[in-house]
Amino acid sequence: MDLIVSAVLLLSAPLSIAVYLLGIAYRPKLWKKYTYLLVLSLAAIAYAYKPYGSPDLERYFEQLAECAKRSLSEVFALYGDSLYLRSILFWVLAKLGLGQLLPALTALCVYGAAAMITNDTTSRQEADQYTLYCTAFWLCMLPFFVVINNVRNVSAFAIALMAVYADLVKKERNLFVYILYIVPCLIHPSAILLLALRILVRFAGKGKLIIAFLTLFIPALIDFMYAKSDFFLRFGPVGRIINSAVGLAYGYKTGDRAGAWAQQVLNSGFQKANRLVMMSLAILVILLIVVMQGYIKTEYRRYIDYLFLLNVAVLACNIFTTPQYWRFSAAANIAAAPLLALGLKRRKELPFYFRPILYLILLYPFMGLILQLWYSRYLVDYGQFLPQAMVTNIYTILWDIVRAIALH
């Protein structure tokens, strides 16, 4: 019976989302097993989206058009990097004419990772009553249209976070987890930064203030690594990925990769407000982690240290004019559920003068939702999008895939 009801609900993505949120509010322990209603419906809504203005997704669609004219080997040569999984995915989607799967797959990765971390956390901590808040947190703090326009970077980060969670919390170090660590680096070069943080997490336990202080030297470190960039090329595909990541960081630091976009950011009221909100949230999360580290005696201790490093990375990106911090703040929001659930569950054990830090964090989803609605005006034509989102569902997507394969 559950399967039949779910199948019917999936006919309407907005209805599936609404029913799931109501269910998780009233009977979270039962309704967590229906999280696929939320994730699949968000992917369906992303599939219905058409780029508006000149977002990154429009550029990706142009790349797909180029890939459609070439063989796979020519696509590898076209990009000339070691991001093989990206190249293969783009080539397949281009040949099948299924470019709309790019935003849908992005939503599937990002919101699927956030939901997995949230549900597993609230089950392990016997904190099911906080599932709704943790879910609302990442739904509001991850701007939907920005996420599905970003595609590669945020998807790579989400996959890496699933690996980190399985590794640090569930203590799973099997072939599947190792693949989850490798895959992001074949999608976007910046994913290697999340793997670097995973290596550094063993030093974050008692050295949090020192690590935060060292972020002051990041500009000098970027300059040094860029000057030695030829050194990394000696290490083959891995070296090329590292070199690409260093080049990106240097370009954003100097403004060479920003150009007119940097000036637009400087003049944007939204970008100023968004930077203030995300930076202040990172500061509050860092403070809460420092305060709570004596209360976290569970399997989440090292994972919370990793979350600390993610938020330090958010602050470190303040050196860039363009909003490069958003990549790390998005990752931190995807990964935040364990800290939120633990904080809410143990809030009465905290000294009363530290509790306001947690309560301030709890207000951020309201600000995140306002910012999300504000900026969406520049990314979506609601007159076109809403009717399409109402009639697009997982079944229409599957039909498009089957038809594209049959006609290919």
mmCIF file of C-alpha atoms in Angstrom:
data_model
loop_
_atom_site.group_PDB
_atom_site.id
_atom_site.type_symbol
_atom_site.label_atom_id
_atom_site.label_comp_id
_atom_site.label_asym_id
_atom_site.label_seq_id
_atom_site.Cartn_x
_atom_site.Cartn_y
_atom_site.Cartn_z
ATOM 1 C CA MET A 1 0.000 0.000 0.000
ATOM 2 C CA ASP A 2 2.852 2.390 0.843
ATOM 3 C CA LEU A 3 4.387 1.777 -2.567
ATOM 4 C CA ILE A 4 1.117 2.571 -4.338
ATOM 5 C CA VAL A 5 0.581 5.803 -2.370
ATOM 6 C CA SER A 6 4.176 6.876 -3.023
ATOM 7 C CA ALA A 7 3.805 6.130 -6.728
ATOM 8 C CA VAL A 8 0.688 8.326 -6.850
ATOM 9 C CA LEU A 9 2.299 11.160 -4.884
ATOM 10 C CA LEU A 10 5.274 11.206 -7.258
ATOM 11 C CA LEU A 11 2.901 12.225 -10.053
ATOM 12 C CA SER A 12 3.113 15.733 -8.571
ATOM 13 C CA ALA A 13 6.485 16.983 -7.350
ATOM 14 C CA PRO A 14 5.072 19.940 -5.328
ATOM 15 C CA LEU A 15 2.481 17.665 -3.706
ATOM 16 C CA SER A 16 5.123 15.055 -2.816
ATOM 17 C CA ILE A 17 7.277 17.705 -1.131
ATOM 18 C CA ALA A 18 4.353 19.142 0.826
ATOM 19 C CA VAL A 19 3.132 15.724 2.004
ATOM 20 C CA TYR A 20 6.634 14.663 3.011
ATOM 21 C CA LEU A 21 7.228 17.814 5.079
ATOM 22 C CA LEU A 22 3.882 17.392 6.831
ATOM 23 C CA GLY A 23 4.681 13.752 7.531
ATOM 24 C CA ILE A 24 8.160 14.502 8.868
ATOM 25 C CA ALA A 25 6.670 17.193 11.120
ATOM 26 C CA TYR A 26 4.144 14.909 12.797
ATOM 27 C CA ARG A 27 5.714 11.433 12.612
ATOM 28 C CA PRO A 28 9.415 11.887 11.780
ATOM 29 C CA LYS A 29 10.566 8.397 12.755
ATOM 30 C CA LEU A 30 8.034 6.845 10.370
ATOM 31 C CA TRP A 31 8.313 9.339 7.535
ATOM 32 C CA LYS A 32 12.104 9.366 7.235
ATOM 33 C CA LYS A 33 11.851 6.260 5.054
ATOM 34 C CA TYR A 34 9.889 8.351 2.537
ATOM 35 C CA THR A 35 12.663 10.914 2.073
ATOM 36 C CA TYR A 36 12.981 9.759 -1.529
ATOM 37 C CA LEU A 37 9.699 11.630 -2.154
ATOM 38 C CA LEU A 38 11.457 14.884 -1.297
ATOM 39 C CA VAL A 39 14.722 14.202 -3.125
ATOM 40 C CA LEU A 40 13.184 12.797 -6.322
ATOM 41 C CA SER A 41 10.664 15.647 -6.432
ATOM 42 C CA LEU A 42 13.378 18.283 -6.086
ATOM 43 C CA ALA A 43 15.238 16.576 -8.940
ATOM 44 C CA ALA A 44 12.065 16.631 -11.051
ATOM 45 C CA ILE A 45 11.572 20.342 -10.381
ATOM 46 C CA ALA A 46 15.222 20.948 -11.345
ATOM 47 C CA TYR A 47 14.593 19.038 -14.593
ATOM 48 C CA ALA A 48 11.783 21.482 -15.404
ATOM 49 C CA TYR A 49 14.079 24.497 -15.005
ATOM 50 C CA LYS A 50 15.259 26.475 -18.012
ATOM 51 C CA PRO A 51 18.225 28.856 -17.586
ATOM 52 C CA TYR A 52 17.249 32.501 -17.300
ATOM 53 C CA GLY A 53 19.755 35.262 -17.903
ATOM 54 C CA SER A 54 23.357 34.025 -18.189
ATOM 55 C CA PRO A 55 23.925 31.518 -15.353
ATOM 56 C CA ASP A 56 26.571 28.781 -15.344
ATOM 57 C CA LEU A 57 24.003 26.250 -16.530
ATOM 58 C CA GLU A 58 23.651 28.114 -19.815
ATOM 59 C CA ARG A 59 27.409 27.760 -20.319
ATOM 60 C CA TYR A 60 27.183 24.038 -19.597
ATOM 61 C CA PHE A 61 24.434 23.655 -22.179
ATOM 62 C CA GLU A 62 26.713 25.340 -24.716
ATOM 63 C CA GLN A 63 29.429 22.831 -23.826
ATOM 64 C CA LEU A 64 26.953 19.984 -24.343
ATOM 65 C CA ALA A 65 26.197 21.331 -27.804
ATOM 66 C CA GLU A 66 29.923 21.141 -28.598
ATOM 67 C CA CYS A 67 30.212 17.630 -27.126
ATOM 68 C CA ALA A 68 27.325 16.424 -29.298
ATOM 69 C CA LYS A 69 29.446 17.055 -32.415
ATOM 70 C CA ARG A 70 32.425 15.021 -31.212
ATOM 71 C CA SER A 71 33.484 11.500 -30.335
ATOM 72 C CA LEU A 72 34.392 10.726 -26.726
ATOM 73 C CA SER A 73 38.113 10.879 -27.459
ATOM 74 C CA GLU A 74 37.615 14.291 -29.073
ATOM 75 C CA VAL A 75 35.733 15.467 -25.966
ATOM 76 C CA PHE A 76 38.682 14.393 -23.798
ATOM 77 C CA ALA A 77 40.959 16.401 -26.087
ATOM 78 C CA LEU A 78 38.550 19.353 -26.078
ATOM 79 C CA TYR A 79 38.758 19.742 -22.308
ATOM 80 C CA GLY A 80 42.388 18.675 -22.016
ATOM 81 C CA ASP A 81 42.202 17.909 -18.300
ATOM 82 C CA SER A 82 41.868 14.835 -16.088
ATOM 83 C CA LEU A 83 38.190 15.300 -15.228
ATOM 84 C CA TYR A 84 37.234 12.136 -17.091
ATOM 85 C CA LEU A 85 33.930 11.504 -15.363
ATOM 86 C CA ARG A 86 32.745 15.024 -16.239
ATOM 87 C CA SER A 87 33.746 14.487 -19.863
ATOM 88 C CA ILE A 88 31.998 11.103 -20.121
ATOM 89 C CA LEU A 89 28.810 12.384 -18.484
ATOM 90 C CA PHE A 90 28.657 15.460 -20.721
ATOM 91 C CA TRP A 91 29.284 13.372 -23.843
ATOM 92 C CA VAL A 92 26.541 10.839 -22.986
ATOM 93 C CA LEU A 93 23.977 13.525 -22.145
ATOM 94 C CA ALA A 94 24.892 15.468 -25.277
ATOM 95 C CA LYS A 95 24.539 12.456 -27.558
ATOM 96 C CA LEU A 96 21.151 11.583 -26.037
ATOM 97 C CA GLY A 97 19.922 15.183 -26.052
ATOM 98 C CA LEU A 98 19.228 15.038 -22.305
ATOM 99 C CA GLY A 99 20.876 18.226 -21.129
ATOM 100 C CA GLN A 100 18.078 18.857 -18.639
ATOM 101 C CA LEU A 101 19.395 15.926 -16.625
ATOM 102 C CA LEU A 102 22.344 18.111 -15.552
ATOM 103 C CA PRO A 103 20.343 20.244 -13.069
ATOM 104 C CA ALA A 104 18.271 17.195 -12.071
ATOM 105 C CA LEU A 105 21.382 15.139 -11.251
ATOM 106 C CA THR A 106 22.800 18.109 -9.353
ATOM 107 C CA ALA A 107 19.681 18.313 -7.181
ATOM 108 C CA LEU A 108 19.786 14.551 -6.678
ATOM 109 C CA CYS A 109 23.403 14.670 -5.453
ATOM 110 C CA VAL A 110 23.124 17.753 -3.248
ATOM 111 C CA TYR A 111 19.766 17.203 -1.584
ATOM 112 C CA GLY A 112 20.278 13.445 -1.459
ATOM 113 C CA ALA A 113 23.547 13.910 0.449
ATOM 114 C CA ALA A 114 21.986 16.413 2.857
ATOM 115 C CA ALA A 115 19.004 14.124 3.482
ATOM 116 C CA MET A 116 21.197 11.065 4.033
ATOM 117 C CA ILE A 117 23.360 12.871 6.590
ATOM 118 C CA THR A 118 20.299 14.306 8.339
ATOM 119 C CA ASN A 119 18.335 11.073 8.581
ATOM 120 C CA ASP A 120 21.246 8.932 9.679
ATOM 121 C CA THR A 121 22.205 11.498 12.307
ATOM 122 C CA THR A 122 18.778 11.844 13.875
ATOM 123 C CA SER A 123 18.451 8.048 13.969
ATOM 124 C CA ARG A 124 21.843 7.531 15.599
ATOM 125 C CA GLN A 125 21.294 10.302 18.123
ATOM 126 C CA GLU A 126 17.674 9.337 18.834
ATOM 127 C CA ALA A 127 16.756 12.867 17.878
ATOM 128 C CA ASP A 128 13.991 12.230 15.334
ATOM 129 C CA GLN A 129 12.018 15.201 16.638
ATOM 130 C CA TYR A 130 14.662 17.509 15.124
ATOM 131 C CA THR A 131 14.567 15.985 11.636
ATOM 132 C CA LEU A 132 12.154 18.637 10.348
ATOM 133 C CA TYR A 133 14.296 21.532 11.542
ATOM 134 C CA CYS A 134 17.516 20.020 10.158
ATOM 135 C CA THR A 135 15.772 19.412 6.824
ATOM 136 C CA ALA A 136 14.318 22.925 6.768
ATOM 137 C CA PHE A 137 17.781 24.280 7.531
ATOM 138 C CA TRP A 138 19.421 22.949 4.386
ATOM 139 C CA LEU A 139 16.336 23.528 2.234
ATOM 140 C CA CYS A 140 16.449 27.220 3.166
ATOM 141 C CA MET A 141 20.215 27.709 3.307
ATOM 142 C CA LEU A 142 20.924 25.991 -0.023
ATOM 143 C CA PRO A 143 19.474 28.350 -2.659
ATOM 144 C CA PHE A 144 17.749 25.957 -5.058
ATOM 145 C CA PHE A 145 18.301 27.811 -8.324
ATOM 146 C CA VAL A 146 21.915 28.658 -7.469
ATOM 147 C CA VAL A 147 22.560 24.992 -6.643
ATOM 148 C CA ILE A 148 21.140 23.610 -9.889
ATOM 149 C CA ASN A 149 22.931 26.264 -11.941
ATOM 150 C CA ASN A 150 26.256 25.474 -10.292
ATOM 151 C CA VAL A 151 26.217 21.788 -11.360
ATOM 152 C CA ARG A 152 29.782 20.482 -11.104
ATOM 153 C CA ASN A 153 31.294 22.072 -8.021
ATOM 154 C CA VAL A 154 28.410 21.646 -5.626
ATOM 155 C CA SER A 155 27.717 18.106 -6.868
ATOM 156 C CA ALA A 156 31.355 17.134 -6.345
ATOM 157 C CA PHE A 157 31.305 18.602 -2.827
ATOM 158 C CA ALA A 158 28.074 16.746 -1.963
ATOM 159 C CA ILE A 159 29.517 13.389 -3.069
ATOM 160 C CA ALA A 160 32.728 14.070 -1.117
ATOM 161 C CA LEU A 161 30.693 14.840 2.004
ATOM 162 C CA MET A 162 28.898 11.502 1.740
ATOM 163 C CA ALA A 163 32.314 9.827 1.708
ATOM 164 C CA VAL A 164 33.509 11.849 4.696
ATOM 165 C CA TYR A 165 30.354 11.036 6.673
ATOM 166 C CA ALA A 166 30.593 7.312 5.912
ATOM 167 C CA ASP A 167 34.286 7.370 6.816
ATOM 168 C CA LEU A 168 34.292 9.449 10.005
ATOM 169 C CA VAL A 169 30.892 8.588 11.488
ATOM 170 C CA LYS A 170 29.931 5.158 10.184
ATOM 171 C CA LYS A 171 33.581 4.002 10.143
ATOM 172 C CA GLU A 172 33.137 2.541 6.679
ATOM 173 C CA ARG A 173 36.391 2.309 4.769
ATOM 174 C CA ASN A 174 35.491 -0.001 1.929
ATOM 175 C CA LEU A 175 35.794 0.172 -1.850
ATOM 176 C CA PHE A 176 32.521 2.104 -2.216
ATOM 177 C CA VAL A 177 33.687 4.850 0.160
ATOM 178 C CA TYR A 178 37.047 5.099 -1.617
ATOM 179 C CA ILE A 179 35.186 5.488 -4.916
ATOM 180 C CA LEU A 180 33.096 8.269 -3.340
ATOM 181 C CA TYR A 181 36.351 10.036 -2.463
ATOM 182 C CA ILE A 182 37.752 9.682 -5.992
ATOM 183 C CA VAL A 183 34.636 10.514 -8.043
ATOM 184 C CA PRO A 184 34.394 14.212 -6.985
ATOM 185 C CA CYS A 185 37.950 14.853 -8.158
ATOM 186 C CA LEU A 186 36.942 13.609 -11.619
ATOM 187 C CA ILE A 187 34.083 16.115 -11.707
ATOM 188 C CA HIS A 188 35.641 19.359 -10.428
ATOM 189 C CA PRO A 189 39.251 20.145 -9.382
ATOM 190 C CA SER A 190 38.194 22.072 -6.257
ATOM 191 C CA ALA A 191 36.891 18.818 -4.740
ATOM 192 C CA ILE A 192 40.470 18.014 -3.853
ATOM 193 C CA LEU A 193 40.225 20.751 -1.217
ATOM 194 C CA LEU A 194 37.581 18.766 0.661
ATOM 195 C CA LEU A 195 39.867 15.749 0.599
ATOM 196 C CA ALA A 196 42.687 17.932 1.950
ATOM 197 C CA LEU A 197 40.421 18.953 4.830
ATOM 198 C CA ARG A 198 39.737 15.273 5.497
ATOM 199 C CA ILE A 199 43.493 14.743 5.910
ATOM 200 C CA LEU A 200 43.792 17.804 8.165
ATOM 201 C CA VAL A 201 40.922 16.748 10.422
ATOM 202 C CA ARG A 202 43.232 14.678 12.624
ATOM 203 C CA PHE A 203 45.011 17.906 13.592
ATOM 204 C CA ALA A 204 41.810 19.863 14.270
ATOM 205 C CA GLY A 205 40.893 18.261 17.591
ATOM 206 C CA LYS A 206 42.852 20.496 19.952
ATOM 207 C CA GLY A 207 44.259 23.059 17.562
ATOM 208 C CA LYS A 208 41.120 24.850 16.435
ATOM 209 C CA LEU A 209 42.226 28.364 17.349
ATOM 210 C CA ILE A 210 45.624 27.829 15.710
ATOM 211 C CA ILE A 211 43.969 26.569 12.510
ATOM 212 C CA ALA A 212 41.633 29.575 12.447
ATOM 213 C CA PHE A 213 44.674 31.862 12.862
ATOM 214 C CA LEU A 214 46.554 30.170 10.003
ATOM 215 C CA THR A 215 43.838 31.206 7.548
ATOM 216 C CA LEU A 216 45.458 34.644 7.610
ATOM 217 C CA PHE A 217 48.356 33.157 5.626
ATOM 218 C CA ILE A 218 46.237 31.582 2.880
ATOM 219 C CA PRO A 219 46.897 34.387 0.337
ATOM 220 C CA ALA A 220 50.653 33.834 0.712
ATOM 221 C CA LEU A 221 50.180 30.059 0.427
ATOM 222 C CA ILE A 222 48.205 30.464 -2.818
ATOM 223 C CA ASP A 223 50.961 32.672 -4.261
ATOM 224 C CA PHE A 224 53.634 30.149 -3.277
ATOM 225 C CA MET A 225 51.789 27.145 -4.745
ATOM 226 C CA TYR A 226 51.032 29.045 -7.959
ATOM 227 C CA ALA A 227 54.723 29.928 -8.349
ATOM 228 C CA LYS A 228 55.551 26.217 -8.001
ATOM 229 C CA SER A 229 52.646 25.013 -10.173
ATOM 230 C CA ASP A 230 54.952 23.264 -12.668
ATOM 231 C CA PHE A 231 56.044 20.969 -9.852
ATOM 232 C CA PHE A 232 52.569 19.410 -9.594
ATOM 233 C CA LEU A 233 52.488 18.536 -13.284
ATOM 234 C CA ARG A 234 55.111 15.861 -12.650
ATOM 235 C CA PHE A 235 52.470 13.720 -10.926
ATOM 236 C CA GLY A 236 50.337 12.970 -13.981
ATOM 237 C CA PRO A 237 46.511 13.229 -13.836
ATOM 238 C CA VAL A 238 46.476 13.888 -10.078
ATOM 239 C CA GLY A 239 49.049 16.632 -10.515
ATOM 240 C CA ARG A 240 47.008 18.236 -13.285
ATOM 241 C CA ILE A 241 43.942 18.314 -11.034
ATOM 242 C CA ILE A 242 45.958 19.931 -8.219
ATOM 243 C CA ASN A 243 47.501 22.397 -10.641
ATOM 244 C CA SER A 244 44.048 23.292 -11.974
ATOM 245 C CA ALA A 245 42.739 23.880 -8.432
ATOM 246 C CA VAL A 246 45.723 26.107 -7.609
ATOM 247 C CA GLY A 247 45.214 28.035 -10.847
ATOM 248 C CA LEU A 248 41.561 28.600 -10.035
ATOM 249 C CA ALA A 249 42.396 29.862 -6.539
ATOM 250 C CA TYR A 250 45.080 32.210 -7.851
ATOM 251 C CA GLY A 251 42.812 33.535 -10.596
ATOM 252 C CA TYR A 252 40.021 34.299 -8.148
ATOM 253 C CA LYS A 253 42.452 35.864 -5.673
ATOM 254 C CA THR A 254 43.967 38.236 -8.223
ATOM 255 C CA GLY A 255 40.660 38.873 -9.998
ATOM 256 C CA ASP A 256 41.975 37.585 -13.335
ATOM 257 C CA ARG A 257 39.069 35.102 -13.551
ATOM 258 C CA ALA A 258 36.490 37.566 -12.304
ATOM 259 C CA GLY A 259 36.619 40.663 -14.510
ATOM 260 C CA ALA A 260 33.265 42.407 -14.871
ATOM 261 C CA TRP A 261 31.675 39.808 -12.572
ATOM 262 C CA ALA A 262 33.871 41.057 -9.690
ATOM 263 C CA GLN A 263 32.643 44.611 -10.213
ATOM 264 C CA GLN A 264 29.060 43.399 -10.393
ATOM 265 C CA VAL A 265 29.498 41.586 -7.070
ATOM 266 C CA LEU A 266 30.946 44.706 -5.463
ATOM 267 C CA ASN A 267 27.875 46.704 -6.536
ATOM 268 C CA SER A 268 25.274 44.072 -5.647
ATOM 269 C CA GLY A 269 23.167 44.578 -2.539
ATOM 270 C CA PHE A 270 22.251 40.905 -2.551
ATOM 271 C CA GLN A 271 25.878 39.750 -2.724
ATOM 272 C CA LYS A 272 26.795 42.002 0.186
ATOM 273 C CA ALA A 273 23.875 40.714 2.267
ATOM 274 C CA ASN A 274 24.558 37.092 1.345
ATOM 275 C CA ARG A 275 28.246 37.377 2.235
ATOM 276 C CA LEU A 276 27.348 38.907 5.605
ATOM 277 C CA VAL A 277 24.842 36.147 6.387
ATOM 278 C CA MET A 278 27.108 33.264 5.354
ATOM 279 C CA MET A 279 30.218 34.661 7.027
ATOM 280 C CA SER A 280 28.376 35.396 10.272
ATOM 281 C CA LEU A 281 26.834 31.913 10.224
ATOM 282 C CA ALA A 282 30.305 30.383 9.789
ATOM 283 C CA ILE A 283 31.562 32.380 12.790
ATOM 284 C CA LEU A 284 28.630 31.242 14.945
ATOM 285 C CA VAL A 285 29.080 27.596 13.903
ATOM 286 C CA ILE A 286 32.797 27.773 14.726
ATOM 287 C CA LEU A 287 32.000 29.253 18.163
ATOM 288 C CA LEU A 288 29.347 26.604 18.821
ATOM 289 C CA ILE A 289 31.746 23.807 17.889
ATOM 290 C CA VAL A 290 34.414 25.203 20.236
ATOM 291 C CA VAL A 291 31.832 25.470 23.024
ATOM 292 C CA MET A 292 30.393 22.004 22.427
ATOM 293 C CA GLN A 293 33.597 20.034 21.873
ATOM 294 C CA GLY A 294 33.565 18.925 25.507
ATOM 295 C CA TYR A 295 30.014 17.601 25.106
ATOM 296 C CA ILE A 296 30.568 15.575 21.939
ATOM 297 C CA LYS A 297 31.656 12.161 23.147
ATOM 298 C CA THR A 298 30.034 10.230 20.300
ATOM 299 C CA GLU A 299 31.196 8.929 16.926
ATOM 300 C CA TYR A 300 30.579 12.461 15.618
ATOM 301 C CA ARG A 301 33.606 14.015 17.292
ATOM 302 C CA ARG A 302 35.935 13.881 14.266
ATOM 303 C CA TYR A 303 33.106 14.702 11.881
ATOM 304 C CA ILE A 304 32.338 17.873 13.868
ATOM 305 C CA ASP A 305 36.036 18.734 13.619
ATOM 306 C CA TYR A 306 35.671 18.388 9.844
ATOM 307 C CA LEU A 307 32.638 20.689 9.921
ATOM 308 C CA PHE A 308 34.803 23.167 11.832
ATOM 309 C CA LEU A 309 37.377 23.110 9.020
ATOM 310 C CA LEU A 310 34.665 23.653 6.400
ATOM 311 C CA ASN A 311 33.502 26.802 8.168
ATOM 312 C CA VAL A 312 37.071 28.013 8.583
ATOM 313 C CA ALA A 313 37.386 27.592 4.801
ATOM 314 C CA VAL A 314 34.291 29.803 4.390
ATOM 315 C CA LEU A 315 36.014 32.592 6.334
ATOM 316 C CA ALA A 316 39.284 32.038 4.457
ATOM 317 C CA CYS A 317 37.484 32.682 1.156
ATOM 318 C CA ASN A 318 36.654 36.204 2.276
ATOM 319 C CA ILE A 319 39.894 37.234 0.527
ATOM 320 C CA PHE A 320 38.149 36.729 -2.833
ATOM 321 C CA THR A 321 36.034 39.514 -4.288
ATOM 322 C CA THR A 322 33.743 37.028 -5.999
ATOM 323 C CA PRO A 323 31.615 34.744 -3.795
ATOM 324 C CA GLN A 324 33.925 31.723 -3.814
ATOM 325 C CA TYR A 325 33.043 31.287 -0.132
ATOM 326 C CA TRP A 326 29.625 30.051 -1.278
ATOM 327 C CA ARG A 327 31.042 26.689 -2.340
ATOM 328 C CA PHE A 328 32.275 25.966 1.169
ATOM 329 C CA SER A 329 29.243 27.466 2.866
ATOM 330 C CA ALA A 330 27.032 25.222 0.701
ATOM 331 C CA ALA A 331 29.136 22.224 1.776
ATOM 332 C CA ALA A 332 28.928 23.320 5.414
ATOM 333 C CA ASN A 333 25.141 23.613 5.175
ATOM 334 C CA ILE A 334 24.842 20.166 3.572
ATOM 335 C CA ALA A 335 26.953 18.775 6.419
ATOM 336 C CA ALA A 336 25.433 20.755 9.311
ATOM 337 C CA ALA A 337 22.718 18.355 10.581
ATOM 338 C CA PRO A 338 24.883 16.492 13.131
ATOM 339 C CA LEU A 339 25.877 19.714 14.883
ATOM 340 C CA LEU A 340 22.308 21.039 14.829
ATOM 341 C CA ALA A 341 20.816 17.788 16.150
ATOM 342 C CA LEU A 342 23.443 17.429 18.874
ATOM 343 C CA GLY A 343 23.101 21.082 19.843
ATOM 344 C CA LEU A 344 19.314 20.918 20.071
ATOM 345 C CA LYS A 345 19.355 17.667 21.999
ATOM 346 C CA ARG A 346 21.944 18.827 24.526
ATOM 347 C CA ARG A 347 21.128 22.525 24.668
ATOM 348 C CA LYS A 348 20.061 22.393 28.336
ATOM 349 C CA GLU A 349 23.462 21.004 29.296
ATOM 350 C CA LEU A 350 25.238 24.035 27.850
ATOM 351 C CA PRO A 351 26.036 26.966 30.146
ATOM 352 C CA PHE A 352 23.170 29.444 29.777
ATOM 353 C CA TYR A 353 25.514 32.179 28.507
ATOM 354 C CA PHE A 354 26.506 29.998 25.519
ATOM 355 C CA ARG A 355 22.989 28.965 24.514
ATOM 356 C CA PRO A 356 22.329 32.223 22.574
ATOM 357 C CA ILE A 357 24.902 31.040 20.002
ATOM 358 C CA LEU A 358 22.726 28.022 19.201
ATOM 359 C CA TYR A 359 19.519 30.049 19.228
ATOM 360 C CA LEU A 360 20.990 32.597 16.823
ATOM 361 C CA ILE A 361 21.949 29.788 14.420
ATOM 362 C CA LEU A 362 18.364 28.527 14.548
ATOM 363 C CA LEU A 363 17.201 31.853 13.059
ATOM 364 C CA TYR A 364 19.349 31.587 9.948
ATOM 365 C CA PRO A 365 16.953 29.497 7.808
ATOM 366 C CA PHE A 366 14.554 32.451 7.814
ATOM 367 C CA MET A 367 17.306 34.715 6.473
ATOM 368 C CA GLY A 368 18.406 32.030 4.023
ATOM 369 C CA LEU A 369 14.888 31.683 2.630
ATOM 370 C CA ILE A 370 14.512 35.451 2.207
ATOM 371 C CA LEU A 371 17.860 35.653 0.377
ATOM 372 C CA GLN A 372 16.920 32.663 -1.775
ATOM 373 C CA LEU A 373 13.638 34.247 -2.871
ATOM 374 C CA TRP A 374 15.327 37.606 -3.431
ATOM 375 C CA TYR A 375 18.028 36.267 -5.752
ATOM 376 C CA SER A 376 15.779 33.814 -7.581
ATOM 377 C CA ARG A 377 14.239 36.740 -9.484
ATOM 378 C CA TYR A 378 17.458 36.940 -11.516
ATOM 379 C CA LEU A 379 17.694 33.207 -12.182
ATOM 380 C CA VAL A 380 14.201 32.037 -13.108
ATOM 381 C CA ASP A 381 11.243 33.117 -15.211
ATOM 382 C CA TYR A 382 8.474 32.036 -12.860
ATOM 383 C CA GLY A 383 5.830 32.440 -15.552
ATOM 384 C CA GLN A 384 7.530 29.719 -17.587
ATOM 385 C CA PHE A 385 8.930 27.655 -14.741
ATOM 386 C CA LEU A 386 5.942 27.133 -12.427
ATOM 387 C CA PRO A 387 3.569 25.578 -14.998
ATOM 388 C CA GLN A 388 6.379 23.286 -16.186
ATOM 389 C CA ALA A 389 7.280 22.284 -12.626
ATOM 390 C CA MET A 390 3.653 21.323 -11.962
ATOM 391 C CA VAL A 391 3.571 18.767 -14.789
ATOM 392 C CA THR A 392 7.130 17.416 -14.621
ATOM 393 C CA ASN A 393 7.642 14.347 -12.462
ATOM 394 C CA ILE A 394 9.872 11.335 -12.167
ATOM 395 C CA TYR A 395 7.750 9.437 -14.706
ATOM 396 C CA THR A 396 7.998 12.084 -17.417
ATOM 397 C CA ILE A 397 11.763 12.158 -16.869
ATOM 398 C CA LEU A 398 12.022 8.376 -17.160
ATOM 399 C CA TRP A 399 9.949 8.532 -20.349
ATOM 400 C CA ASP A 400 12.320 11.143 -21.807
ATOM 401 C CA ILE A 401 15.308 8.922 -20.969
ATOM 402 C CA VAL A 402 13.768 5.782 -22.462
ATOM 403 C CA ARG A 403 12.704 7.640 -25.602
ATOM 404 C CA ALA A 404 16.138 9.242 -26.027
ATOM 405 C CA ILE A 405 17.869 5.846 -25.723
ATOM 406 C CA ALA A 406 15.407 4.182 -28.110
ATOM 407 C CA LEU A 407 15.795 6.884 -30.746
ATOM 408 C CA HIS A 408 19.566 7.195 -30.456
#
